[in-house]
Short mmCIF file of C-alpha atoms in Angstrom, two decimals:
data_model
loop_
_atom_site.label_atom_id
_atom_site.label_comp_id
_atom_site.label_asym_id
_atom_site.label_seq_id
_atom_site.Cartn_x
_atom_site.Cartn_y
_atom_site.Cartn_z
CA MET A 7 -319.56 118.95 -33.79
CA SER A 8 -317.65 118.42 -30.55
CA LYS A 9 -318.51 120.30 -27.35
CA VAL A 10 -315.18 122.10 -27.66
CA GLU A 11 -316.04 123.28 -31.17
CA GLU A 12 -319.52 124.31 -29.98
CA LYS A 13 -317.86 126.42 -27.27
CA LEU A 14 -315.60 127.99 -29.89
CA ALA A 15 -318.69 128.82 -31.96
CA GLU A 16 -320.31 130.47 -28.90
CA LEU A 17 -317.20 132.67 -28.70
CA GLY A 18 -317.53 133.53 -32.40
CA LEU A 19 -314.53 131.39 -33.34
CA THR A 20 -314.07 128.41 -35.61
CA LEU A 21 -311.40 125.77 -35.62
CA PRO A 22 -309.19 126.38 -38.65
CA GLU A 23 -307.67 123.84 -41.00
CA VAL A 24 -304.32 122.62 -39.76
CA ALA A 25 -301.65 125.16 -40.63
CA PRO A 26 -299.19 123.58 -43.06
CA PRO A 27 -295.63 123.31 -41.72
CA VAL A 28 -293.17 125.96 -42.87
CA ALA A 29 -290.21 123.53 -42.65
CA ALA A 30 -289.43 119.81 -42.12
CA TYR A 31 -291.79 118.78 -39.29
CA VAL A 32 -295.38 117.73 -38.64
CA PRO A 33 -297.97 119.88 -36.84
CA ALA A 34 -298.48 117.39 -33.98
CA VAL A 35 -297.33 114.00 -32.73
CA ARG A 36 -299.03 111.61 -30.34
CA SER A 37 -296.97 109.65 -27.83
CA GLY A 38 -299.09 107.41 -25.62
CA ASP A 39 -301.78 109.54 -24.03
CA HIS A 40 -300.04 112.84 -24.86
CA VAL A 41 -300.08 115.02 -27.96
CA PHE A 42 -297.27 117.49 -28.55
CA THR A 43 -297.78 120.25 -31.10
CA SER A 44 -295.08 121.96 -33.05
CA GLY A 45 -294.86 125.69 -32.57
CA GLN A 46 -297.89 127.33 -34.16
CA LEU A 47 -297.67 130.75 -35.78
CA PRO A 48 -300.56 133.22 -36.12
CA MET A 49 -301.56 131.94 -39.56
CA VAL A 50 -305.07 132.33 -40.98
CA ALA A 51 -305.85 130.60 -44.28
CA GLY A 52 -302.13 130.14 -44.90
CA LYS A 53 -301.25 133.80 -44.31
CA LEU A 54 -299.21 135.17 -41.42
CA GLN A 55 -301.38 137.82 -39.76
CA HIS A 56 -298.61 140.19 -38.65
CA THR A 57 -294.84 140.53 -38.57
CA GLY A 58 -292.41 142.35 -36.34
CA LYS A 59 -291.37 142.67 -32.74
CA VAL A 60 -293.76 143.14 -29.85
CA GLY A 61 -293.12 146.47 -28.19
CA ALA A 62 -291.96 147.95 -31.50
CA GLU A 63 -293.98 147.21 -34.67
CA VAL A 64 -296.62 145.14 -32.83
CA THR A 65 -298.61 146.32 -29.83
CA PRO A 66 -298.96 143.99 -26.85
CA GLU A 67 -302.74 143.96 -27.37
CA ARG A 68 -302.37 142.85 -31.00
CA ALA A 69 -299.78 140.24 -29.98
CA LYS A 70 -302.21 138.84 -27.39
CA ALA A 71 -304.83 138.42 -30.15
CA LEU A 72 -302.19 136.74 -32.33
CA ALA A 73 -301.39 134.32 -29.48
CA GLN A 74 -305.08 133.36 -29.48
CA ILE A 75 -304.81 132.52 -33.20
CA CYS A 76 -301.74 130.40 -32.41
CA ALA A 77 -303.74 128.51 -29.77
CA LEU A 78 -306.56 127.89 -32.26
CA ASN A 79 -304.00 126.50 -34.70
CA ALA A 80 -302.58 124.31 -31.94
CA LEU A 81 -306.05 122.93 -31.17
CA ALA A 82 -306.49 122.18 -34.88
CA ALA A 83 -303.17 120.31 -34.85
CA VAL A 84 -304.29 118.29 -31.82
CA LYS A 85 -307.59 117.46 -33.50
CA SER A 86 -305.73 116.26 -36.61
CA VAL A 87 -304.09 113.60 -34.45
CA ILE A 88 -306.94 112.55 -32.13
CA GLY A 89 -310.03 113.31 -34.26
CA ASP A 90 -312.20 114.78 -31.49
CA LEU A 91 -311.19 117.60 -29.15
CA ASP A 92 -313.63 116.32 -26.54
CA ARG A 93 -311.01 113.64 -25.87
CA VAL A 94 -308.63 116.26 -24.41
CA GLU A 95 -308.42 115.57 -20.66
CA GLN A 96 -305.87 118.26 -19.80
CA VAL A 97 -303.71 120.89 -21.40
CA VAL A 98 -300.51 120.01 -19.57
CA LYS A 99 -298.16 122.73 -20.79
CA VAL A 100 -298.20 125.83 -22.97
CA VAL A 101 -295.00 127.41 -24.22
CA GLY A 102 -295.23 130.84 -25.81
CA PHE A 103 -292.42 132.60 -27.62
CA VAL A 104 -292.68 136.35 -28.12
CA ALA A 105 -290.39 138.14 -30.59
CA SER A 106 -289.64 141.13 -28.40
CA ALA A 107 -288.19 144.59 -28.74
CA PRO A 108 -285.10 144.82 -26.48
CA ASP A 109 -286.95 146.67 -23.70
CA PHE A 110 -290.24 144.70 -23.87
CA THR A 111 -290.98 142.67 -20.73
CA GLY A 112 -294.69 141.88 -21.12
CA GLN A 113 -294.34 138.37 -22.56
CA PRO A 114 -296.68 136.78 -19.95
CA ALA A 115 -299.52 139.16 -20.86
CA VAL A 116 -299.07 138.35 -24.56
CA VAL A 117 -299.16 134.59 -24.00
CA ASN A 118 -302.32 135.08 -21.93
CA GLY A 119 -304.08 135.27 -25.30
CA ALA A 120 -303.43 131.55 -25.74
CA SER A 121 -303.94 130.61 -22.09
CA GLU A 122 -307.23 132.46 -21.71
CA LEU A 123 -308.63 130.92 -24.89
CA LEU A 124 -307.73 127.40 -23.76
CA GLY A 125 -309.35 128.04 -20.39
CA GLU A 126 -312.53 129.45 -21.94
CA VAL A 127 -312.88 126.61 -24.41
CA LEU A 128 -311.78 123.65 -22.29
CA GLY A 129 -312.74 124.79 -18.79
CA GLU A 130 -310.79 122.95 -16.07
CA ALA A 131 -309.08 120.84 -18.73
CA GLY A 132 -307.57 124.06 -20.09
CA VAL A 133 -305.72 124.94 -16.87
CA HIS A 134 -302.01 124.38 -17.54
CA ALA A 135 -298.39 125.02 -16.65
CA ARG A 136 -296.77 127.61 -18.90
CA SER A 137 -293.62 129.36 -20.04
CA ALA A 138 -293.61 132.76 -21.77
CA VAL A 139 -290.26 133.47 -23.37
CA GLY A 140 -288.95 136.57 -25.09
CA VAL A 141 -286.82 135.90 -28.17
CA ALA A 142 -284.98 137.99 -30.75
CA VAL A 143 -286.79 136.62 -33.82
CA LEU A 144 -289.26 133.91 -34.82
CA PRO A 145 -289.84 132.10 -38.13
CA LEU A 146 -291.17 134.35 -40.91
CA ASP A 147 -290.68 137.32 -38.53
CA ALA A 148 -293.82 136.28 -36.64
CA PRO A 149 -294.43 138.20 -33.40
CA VAL A 150 -295.57 135.14 -31.44
CA GLU A 151 -295.46 131.35 -31.56
CA VAL A 152 -297.27 128.90 -29.28
CA GLU A 153 -296.93 125.17 -28.70
CA ILE A 154 -299.07 123.02 -26.43
CA GLN A 155 -298.90 119.59 -24.84
CA VAL A 156 -302.16 117.82 -23.99
CA ARG A 157 -303.18 114.59 -22.32
CA VAL A 158 -305.98 112.72 -24.05
CA ARG A 159 -308.34 109.91 -23.10
CA THR A 160 -306.88 106.67 -24.33
CA GLY A 161 -308.69 104.34 -26.68
CA ALA A 162 -310.00 104.62 -30.21
#
């Protein structure tokens, strides 16, 4: 087990299986020393954990927890490409999309669910640039979607 997965276990979390794509794409692609994930939804064992708009059907607190699930799925996608999460040198960028009620403006706090998890699990390597964007709707009516870009140690 990698040190990253050991840290997840300390937090009471486990790395899930890679979430299968819901359309024509792959979960992650490596280009040189970077891995780019597709947008990850809050899926657990193939099931979307919640639907609706944040600030309406979904509370900001619940959406933050869903963003954490998205980040776990993103880490699983990265692992599927590089084999060992200990090879992650830096999370370069996180982009979070929040399906928002028209008057909801707390997108940054929601996406903190992903950012805080990455920081806890990866330490300094989890510090990243980020965008938190409010949108009208996401695939499958998911409340949140997260994608990450990471730099990995080259070789093997």
